[in-house]
Tab-separated table of C-alpha atoms and ligand atoms in Angstrom:
chain	number	residue	atom	x	y	z
A	11	MET	CA	-4.697	-13.114	12.903
A	12	THR	CA	-7.045	-10.488	14.315
A	13	ASP	CA	-7.837	-7.190	12.576
A	14	LEU	CA	-5.998	-4.074	13.690
A	15	THR	CA	-8.545	-1.989	15.577
A	16	PHE	CA	-8.300	1.351	17.319
A	17	ASP	CA	-11.354	1.379	19.561
A	18	GLY	CA	-11.320	4.470	21.731
A	19	LYS	CA	-7.891	5.682	20.566
A	20	VAL	CA	-7.632	9.392	19.721
A	21	ALA	CA	-5.711	10.317	16.571
A	22	ILE	CA	-4.679	13.725	15.268
A	23	ILE	CA	-3.946	13.814	11.549
A	24	THR	CA	-2.534	17.069	10.256
A	25	GLY	CA	-3.279	18.192	6.710
A	26	ALA	CA	-6.137	15.683	6.546
A	27	GLY	CA	-8.514	17.757	4.424
A	28	GLY	CA	-7.433	15.951	1.256
A	29	GLY	CA	-4.876	13.618	-0.304
A	30	LEU	CA	-2.977	11.213	1.943
A	31	GLY	CA	-4.145	12.717	5.236
A	32	LYS	CA	-7.804	12.311	4.299
A	33	SER	CA	-7.220	8.677	3.391
A	34	HIS	CA	-5.465	8.039	6.735
A	35	ALA	CA	-8.282	9.779	8.637
A	36	LEU	CA	-11.062	7.800	6.957
A	37	GLU	CA	-9.344	4.473	7.526
A	38	LEU	CA	-8.362	5.093	11.150
A	39	ALA	CA	-11.948	6.236	11.830
A	40	ARG	CA	-13.336	3.136	10.099
A	41	ARG	CA	-11.207	1.058	12.476
A	42	GLY	CA	-12.648	2.806	15.530
A	43	ALA	CA	-10.290	5.716	16.261
A	44	ARG	CA	-11.694	9.114	17.219
A	45	ILE	CA	-10.158	11.643	14.853
A	46	VAL	CA	-9.058	15.271	14.846
A	47	VAL	CA	-9.060	16.217	11.165
A	48	ASN	CA	-6.688	19.161	10.998
A	49	ASP	CA	-6.332	21.214	7.840
A	50	LEU	CA	-5.645	24.837	7.104
A	51	GLY	CA	-7.325	24.367	3.735
A	52	GLY	CA	-4.767	26.277	1.658
A	53	SER	CA	-3.391	25.672	-1.825
A	54	VAL	CA	-0.426	23.417	-2.663
A	55	ASP	CA	2.028	26.294	-2.128
A	56	GLY	CA	0.507	27.035	1.287
A	57	THR	CA	-1.303	30.246	0.387
A	58	GLY	CA	-4.937	30.859	1.327
A	59	ASP	CA	-7.107	28.975	3.796
A	60	SER	CA	-10.595	27.520	4.038
A	61	SER	CA	-12.377	25.695	6.811
A	62	SER	CA	-14.388	23.472	4.479
A	63	ALA	CA	-11.676	20.908	3.623
A	64	ALA	CA	-11.402	19.496	7.152
A	65	GLN	CA	-15.154	19.786	7.774
A	66	LEU	CA	-16.002	17.755	4.648
A	67	VAL	CA	-13.792	14.906	5.866
A	68	VAL	CA	-15.414	15.089	9.311
A	69	ASP	CA	-18.842	14.927	7.637
A	70	GLU	CA	-17.758	11.840	5.690
A	71	ILE	CA	-16.501	10.145	8.860
A	72	THR	CA	-19.609	10.916	10.875
A	73	ALA	CA	-21.904	9.875	8.009
A	74	ALA	CA	-20.155	6.483	8.111
A	75	GLY	CA	-20.797	6.214	11.860
A	76	GLY	CA	-17.375	7.371	13.065
A	77	GLU	CA	-16.313	10.143	15.439
A	78	ALA	CA	-14.326	13.176	14.325
A	79	VAL	CA	-13.867	16.892	14.838
A	80	ALA	CA	-12.430	19.475	12.472
A	81	ASP	CA	-9.512	21.721	13.348
A	82	HIS	CA	-8.371	24.586	11.137
A	83	ASN	CA	-5.209	25.717	12.901
A	84	SER	CA	-1.883	25.945	11.106
A	85	VAL	CA	0.866	23.528	12.092
A	86	ALA	CA	3.400	26.216	11.178
A	87	THR	CA	3.374	27.994	14.543
A	88	ALA	CA	3.812	26.814	18.113
A	89	GLU	CA	0.437	28.393	18.978
A	90	GLY	CA	-1.203	26.496	16.113
A	91	GLY	CA	0.376	23.221	17.255
A	92	ALA	CA	-0.823	23.737	20.822
A	93	ALA	CA	-4.328	24.578	19.585
A	94	ILE	CA	-4.484	21.421	17.452
A	95	VAL	CA	-3.628	19.232	20.440
A	96	ARG	CA	-6.088	21.216	22.541
A	97	SER	CA	-8.806	20.331	20.006
A	98	ALA	CA	-8.121	16.640	20.682
A	99	VAL	CA	-8.175	17.096	24.451
A	100	ASP	CA	-11.326	19.253	24.361
A	101	ALA	CA	-13.212	16.819	22.114
A	102	PHE	CA	-11.899	13.460	23.297
A	103	GLY	CA	-9.881	14.019	26.487
A	104	THR	CA	-6.453	12.879	25.250
A	105	VAL	CA	-4.251	12.019	22.277
A	106	ASP	CA	-2.833	8.579	21.498
A	107	ILE	CA	-1.772	8.897	17.866
A	108	LEU	CA	-0.294	11.742	15.872
A	109	ILE	CA	0.185	11.583	12.116
A	110	ASN	CA	2.313	14.538	10.990
A	111	ASN	CA	1.212	14.840	7.377
A	112	ALA	CA	0.559	18.516	6.542
A	113	GLY	CA	2.717	19.789	3.730
A	114	ILE	CA	3.260	22.384	1.024
A	115	LEU	CA	5.541	22.710	-1.986
A	116	ARG	CA	7.553	25.670	-3.283
A	117	ASP	CA	9.877	24.038	-5.801
A	118	LYS	CA	12.712	25.920	-7.500
A	119	THR	CA	16.275	25.115	-8.476
A	120	PHE	CA	18.554	26.139	-5.635
A	121	HIS	CA	20.237	29.027	-7.455
A	122	ASN	CA	16.813	30.618	-8.002
A	123	MET	CA	15.369	29.843	-4.561
A	124	THR	CA	14.327	32.941	-2.596
A	125	PRO	CA	13.828	33.095	1.196
A	126	ASP	CA	10.010	33.072	0.808
A	127	MET	CA	10.389	29.612	-0.733
A	128	VAL	CA	12.546	28.275	2.086
A	129	LYS	CA	11.148	29.335	5.437
A	130	PRO	CA	7.461	28.534	4.831
A	131	VAL	CA	8.372	25.028	3.608
A	132	LEU	CA	10.574	24.363	6.650
A	133	ASP	CA	7.893	25.915	8.885
A	134	VAL	CA	5.133	23.565	7.701
A	135	HIS	CA	7.011	20.287	7.317
A	136	LEU	CA	9.791	20.379	9.886
A	137	LEU	CA	8.798	22.958	12.488
A	138	GLY	CA	5.184	21.880	11.922
A	139	ALA	CA	6.101	18.462	13.249
A	140	PHE	CA	7.864	20.035	16.249
A	141	ASN	CA	4.922	22.354	16.902
A	142	VAL	CA	2.264	19.652	17.021
A	143	THR	CA	4.370	16.842	18.436
A	144	GLN	CA	5.666	18.639	21.523
A	145	PRO	CA	2.290	19.313	23.175
A	146	ALA	CA	1.130	15.820	22.165
A	147	TRP	CA	4.382	14.339	23.491
A	148	LEU	CA	3.829	15.779	26.967
A	149	ILE	CA	0.475	13.997	27.143
A	150	MET	CA	1.921	10.764	25.735
A	151	ARG	CA	4.809	10.790	28.219
A	152	ASP	CA	2.399	11.221	31.117
A	153	LYS	CA	0.231	8.314	30.016
A	154	ASN	CA	3.116	6.083	28.893
A	155	TYR	CA	1.603	5.573	25.475
A	156	GLY	CA	1.938	7.160	22.071
A	157	ARG	CA	2.286	6.384	18.390
A	158	ILE	CA	3.651	9.004	16.009
A	159	VAL	CA	4.041	8.713	12.245
A	160	ASN	CA	5.977	11.407	10.403
A	161	THR	CA	5.746	11.930	6.669
A	162	SER	CA	9.163	12.051	5.043
A	163	SER	CA	9.913	11.733	1.333
A	164	ASN	CA	12.318	10.215	-1.139
A	165	SER	CA	12.935	13.846	-2.093
A	166	GLY	CA	15.045	14.224	1.052
A	167	LEU	CA	16.207	10.631	1.451
A	168	LEU	CA	17.485	10.450	-2.119
A	169	GLY	CA	17.643	14.082	-3.272
A	170	ASN	CA	15.092	15.307	-5.817
A	171	PHE	CA	16.004	18.052	-8.298
A	172	GLY	CA	14.473	21.449	-7.461
A	173	GLN	CA	13.505	20.599	-3.891
A	174	ALA	CA	16.382	21.753	-1.654
A	175	ASN	CA	13.850	23.347	0.737
A	176	TYR	CA	11.443	20.410	0.828
A	177	GLY	CA	14.162	17.736	0.764
A	178	ALA	CA	15.984	19.335	3.705
A	179	ALA	CA	12.730	19.484	5.691
A	180	LYS	CA	11.854	15.885	4.837
A	181	LEU	CA	15.232	14.438	5.791
A	182	GLY	CA	15.129	16.625	8.900
A	183	LEU	CA	12.004	14.671	9.808
A	184	VAL	CA	14.012	11.446	9.720
A	185	GLY	CA	16.432	12.859	12.306
A	186	PHE	CA	13.434	14.032	14.340
A	187	THR	CA	11.887	10.555	14.099
A	188	ARG	CA	15.052	8.789	15.220
A	189	VAL	CA	15.790	11.083	18.158
A	190	LEU	CA	12.183	10.909	19.408
A	191	ALA	CA	12.177	7.125	19.008
A	192	ASN	CA	15.193	7.064	21.300
A	193	GLU	CA	13.693	9.477	23.832
A	194	GLY	CA	10.273	7.775	23.771
A	195	ARG	CA	11.553	4.228	24.277
A	196	LYS	CA	11.049	4.085	28.052
A	197	ARG	CA	7.574	5.656	27.803
A	198	ASN	CA	6.062	3.296	25.228
A	199	ILE	CA	6.028	6.058	22.614
A	200	LYS	CA	6.905	4.705	19.178
A	201	VAL	CA	7.865	7.068	16.396
A	202	ASN	CA	8.275	6.021	12.786
A	203	ALA	CA	8.156	7.677	9.375
A	204	ILE	CA	6.895	6.954	5.912
A	205	ALA	CA	8.261	7.992	2.541
A	206	PRO	CA	5.130	7.729	0.379
A	207	VAL	CA	4.432	8.132	-3.310
A	208	ALA	CA	0.809	8.796	-4.253
A	209	ARG	CA	-1.288	10.668	-6.735
A	210	THR	CA	-2.628	13.718	-4.936
A	211	ARG	CA	-3.022	17.346	-5.980
A	212	MET	CA	0.644	17.739	-4.952
A	213	THR	CA	1.890	15.208	-7.499
A	214	GLU	CA	-0.832	14.840	-10.139
A	215	ASP	CA	1.236	16.673	-12.779
A	216	LEU	CA	4.387	14.668	-12.078
A	217	LEU	CA	3.511	10.987	-12.062
A	218	GLY	CA	2.154	10.421	-15.579
A	219	PRO	CA	0.468	7.056	-16.273
A	220	LEU	CA	2.040	5.550	-13.121
A	221	GLY	CA	-0.313	7.830	-11.171
A	222	ASP	CA	-3.234	5.462	-11.820
A	223	LYS	CA	-1.512	2.823	-9.699
A	224	LEU	CA	-0.673	5.210	-6.869
A	225	ASP	CA	-3.877	5.932	-5.018
A	226	PRO	CA	-3.412	7.433	-1.520
A	227	SER	CA	-5.389	4.479	-0.110
A	228	GLN	CA	-2.381	2.306	-1.027
A	229	VAL	CA	-0.186	4.288	1.402
A	230	THR	CA	-2.598	4.255	4.334
A	231	PRO	CA	-2.228	0.592	5.445
A	232	THR	CA	1.422	1.208	6.371
A	233	VAL	CA	0.439	4.306	8.342
A	234	VAL	CA	-2.326	2.372	10.113
A	235	TYR	CA	0.076	-0.380	11.184
A	236	LEU	CA	2.746	2.109	12.316
A	237	ALA	CA	0.054	3.907	14.351
A	238	HIS	CA	-1.153	0.710	16.020
A	239	GLU	CA	-0.416	-0.480	19.523
A	240	ASP	CA	1.175	-3.679	18.130
A	241	VAL	CA	3.789	-1.996	15.921
A	242	PRO	CA	7.087	-3.692	16.818
A	243	VAL	CA	9.514	-0.980	15.653
A	244	SER	CA	10.457	2.613	16.442
A	245	GLY	CA	12.755	5.041	14.641
A	246	GLU	CA	12.301	3.433	11.226
A	247	VAL	CA	11.330	4.729	7.782
A	248	TYR	CA	9.055	2.856	5.371
A	249	SER	CA	8.669	3.448	1.674
A	250	THR	CA	5.041	2.913	0.686
A	251	ALA	CA	3.530	3.395	-2.759
A	252	GLY	CA	0.947	1.590	-4.862
A	253	GLY	CA	0.925	-1.433	-2.574
A	254	VAL	CA	4.717	-1.810	-2.459
A	255	VAL	CA	5.999	-1.497	1.107
A	256	ALA	CA	9.727	-1.505	1.867
A	257	ARG	CA	12.141	-0.270	4.521
A	258	TYR	CA	14.668	2.513	4.070
A	259	PHE	CA	17.656	2.286	6.378
A	260	ILE	CA	20.878	4.127	7.088
A	261	GLY	CA	23.863	1.881	6.498
A	262	LEU	CA	27.474	2.371	7.467
A	263	THR	CA	30.144	0.680	5.379
A	264	GLU	CA	32.784	-1.481	6.980
A	265	GLY	CA	35.273	1.203	5.934
A	266	TRP	CA	39.028	1.308	6.192
A	267	VAL	CA	41.251	2.092	9.167
A	268	LYS	CA	44.733	3.495	9.641
A	269	ASP	CA	45.758	5.609	12.616
A	270	GLY	CA	47.565	8.797	11.542
A	271	HIS	CA	46.557	8.655	7.879
A	272	SER	CA	46.858	11.333	5.189
A	273	ALA	CA	44.468	12.775	2.591
A	274	GLU	CA	46.348	10.694	0.001
A	275	ASP	CA	45.609	7.561	2.038
A	276	VAL	CA	41.905	8.451	1.908
A	277	ARG	CA	42.152	8.931	-1.885
A	278	ASP	CA	44.065	5.685	-2.367
A	279	ASN	CA	41.591	3.659	-0.286
A	280	PHE	CA	38.423	5.355	-1.425
A	281	GLU	CA	37.043	2.266	-3.089
A	282	GLN	CA	37.318	0.250	0.121
A	283	ILE	CA	35.863	3.136	2.167
A	284	ARG	CA	32.813	3.145	-0.131
A	285	ASP	CA	32.512	-0.645	-0.486
A	286	GLU	CA	29.023	-1.746	0.585
A	287	ASP	CA	30.037	-5.326	1.454
A	288	GLY	CA	29.721	-5.928	5.180
A	289	TYR	CA	27.861	-2.695	5.992
A	290	ILE	CA	26.064	-2.366	9.312
A	291	VAL	CA	22.774	-0.633	10.190
A	292	PRO	CA	23.400	1.076	13.545
A	293	ASP	CA	20.311	1.641	15.702
A	294	ASP	CA	21.698	4.809	17.225
A	295	PRO	CA	25.061	6.590	17.683
A	296	SER	CA	26.241	3.919	20.142
A	297	GLY	CA	26.081	1.454	17.237
A	298	GLU	CA	28.705	3.483	15.382
A	299	LEU	CA	30.755	4.104	18.510
A	300	GLY	CA	30.762	0.357	19.262
A	301	LYS	CA	32.168	-0.328	15.821
A	302	LEU	CA	34.819	2.402	16.278
A	303	LEU	CA	35.818	0.957	19.624
A	304	LYS	CA	36.262	-2.489	18.080
A	305	LEU	CA	38.355	-1.193	15.162
A	306	LEU	CA	40.495	1.167	17.229
A	307	THR	CA	41.319	-1.348	19.916
A	308	SER	CA	41.944	-4.356	17.683
B	408	NAI	P1	-2.006	17.511	-0.263
B	408	NAI	O1	-1.647	18.870	-0.747
B	408	NAI	O2	-3.247	16.887	-0.767
B	408	NAI	O3	-2.071	17.458	1.343
B	408	NAI	C1	-1.387	18.327	2.190
B	408	NAI	C2	-2.388	18.946	3.126
B	408	NAI	O4	-1.712	19.716	4.106
B	408	NAI	C3	-3.361	19.886	2.400
B	408	NAI	O5	-4.695	19.465	2.614
B	408	NAI	C4	-3.055	21.237	2.997
B	408	NAI	O6	-4.187	22.090	3.090
B	408	NAI	C5	-2.496	20.858	4.353
B	408	NAI	N1	-1.665	21.925	4.920
B	408	NAI	C6	-0.729	22.656	4.290
B	408	NAI	N2	-0.201	23.543	5.133
B	408	NAI	C7	-0.799	23.365	6.330
B	408	NAI	C8	-0.656	23.980	7.593
B	408	NAI	N3	0.215	24.979	7.794
B	408	NAI	N4	-1.417	23.537	8.623
B	408	NAI	C9	-2.320	22.544	8.437
B	408	NAI	N5	-2.500	21.934	7.233
B	408	NAI	C10	-1.743	22.335	6.209
B	408	NAI	O7	-0.743	16.581	-0.612
B	408	NAI	P2	-0.391	15.081	-0.172
B	408	NAI	O8	0.326	14.504	-1.314
B	408	NAI	O9	-1.552	14.379	0.392
B	408	NAI	O10	0.705	15.339	0.963
B	408	NAI	C11	0.624	14.813	2.289
B	408	NAI	C12	2.016	14.677	2.846
B	408	NAI	O11	2.719	13.657	2.138
B	408	NAI	C13	2.867	15.944	2.711
B	408	NAI	O12	3.676	16.086	3.866
B	408	NAI	C14	3.735	15.638	1.522
B	408	NAI	O13	4.918	16.388	1.529
B	408	NAI	C15	3.974	14.155	1.726
B	408	NAI	N6	4.416	13.443	0.559
B	408	NAI	C16	3.566	13.233	-0.492
B	408	NAI	C17	4.018	12.519	-1.596
B	408	NAI	C18	3.123	12.193	-2.722
B	408	NAI	O14	3.559	11.447	-3.616
B	408	NAI	N7	1.888	12.666	-2.745
B	408	NAI	C19	5.420	12.065	-1.694
B	408	NAI	C20	6.200	12.287	-0.509
B	408	NAI	C21	5.707	12.966	0.562
């Protein structure tokens, strides 16, 4: 099998001044992609900014013989998103790959969560993806080519304590991924997501001894494949951590059917409703509607 190369492809990686984004940027550059290293350069909670984080990664890429430019705009506004894509067009003429990776944390149990912990987290993770993807999308649609990788999290997929803001944003990104996969199908734009676990400044206090096995470089190979021309899937979510790569999927149980049923019927058949035997994994809403049609007309 040949190596996965990216010669001439242009990739924007948001939040690439450190952690996972930096690892993705270095590896995509090493494989021949031209990179926009975006990073606001703030702290984990999103406060502050500094232009050095992105520039240091650019310096590392260019020192290794690669091509990259730094971009310091925030993903959290539509203007910032447009400016990030403009950086790619100004430097390299186009955009082929977008890795939505920028993120912040403002954890708190829900009953103590104040609005200043909610909106900024949604703005960076969820709206951030909208803000950067839309201007990139218009270019990708025109050229009939694009690869997008969104960064979700088990926090949203499974529900982590103290992260109602972050978890909502991260599962929102799965909906975003699936809808865009659907809309991009006819234009050769493939959109997938990862749910990573890695030791970065965001998690270094949480992972304990397991952290030693969870280097960001162990997440990057999945991102590289999902960003490649050859990726065979769209609309999917991959768990990737420490060299373990697996697929998350949304399953629908076989369920139970009775026309004109009562709440007591639901109670009395709850076990069968929840039974995971015979579940299906619908690709899109027509997958569920097809199943409904079969059950309701049989
Ligand atoms: P990190 O804190 O090292 O990286 C996040 C980067 O995003 C930082 O460099 C930060 O400056 C940048 N950033 C923040 N706000 C920005 C904005 N408005 N505009 C541009 N850049 C901005 O943390 P890490 O772990 O590398 O996180 C990367 C992504 O992976 C995040 O989306 C995070 O939520 C996600 N993730 C990480 C996990 C982990 O185990 N480390 C687990 C699940 C998801």
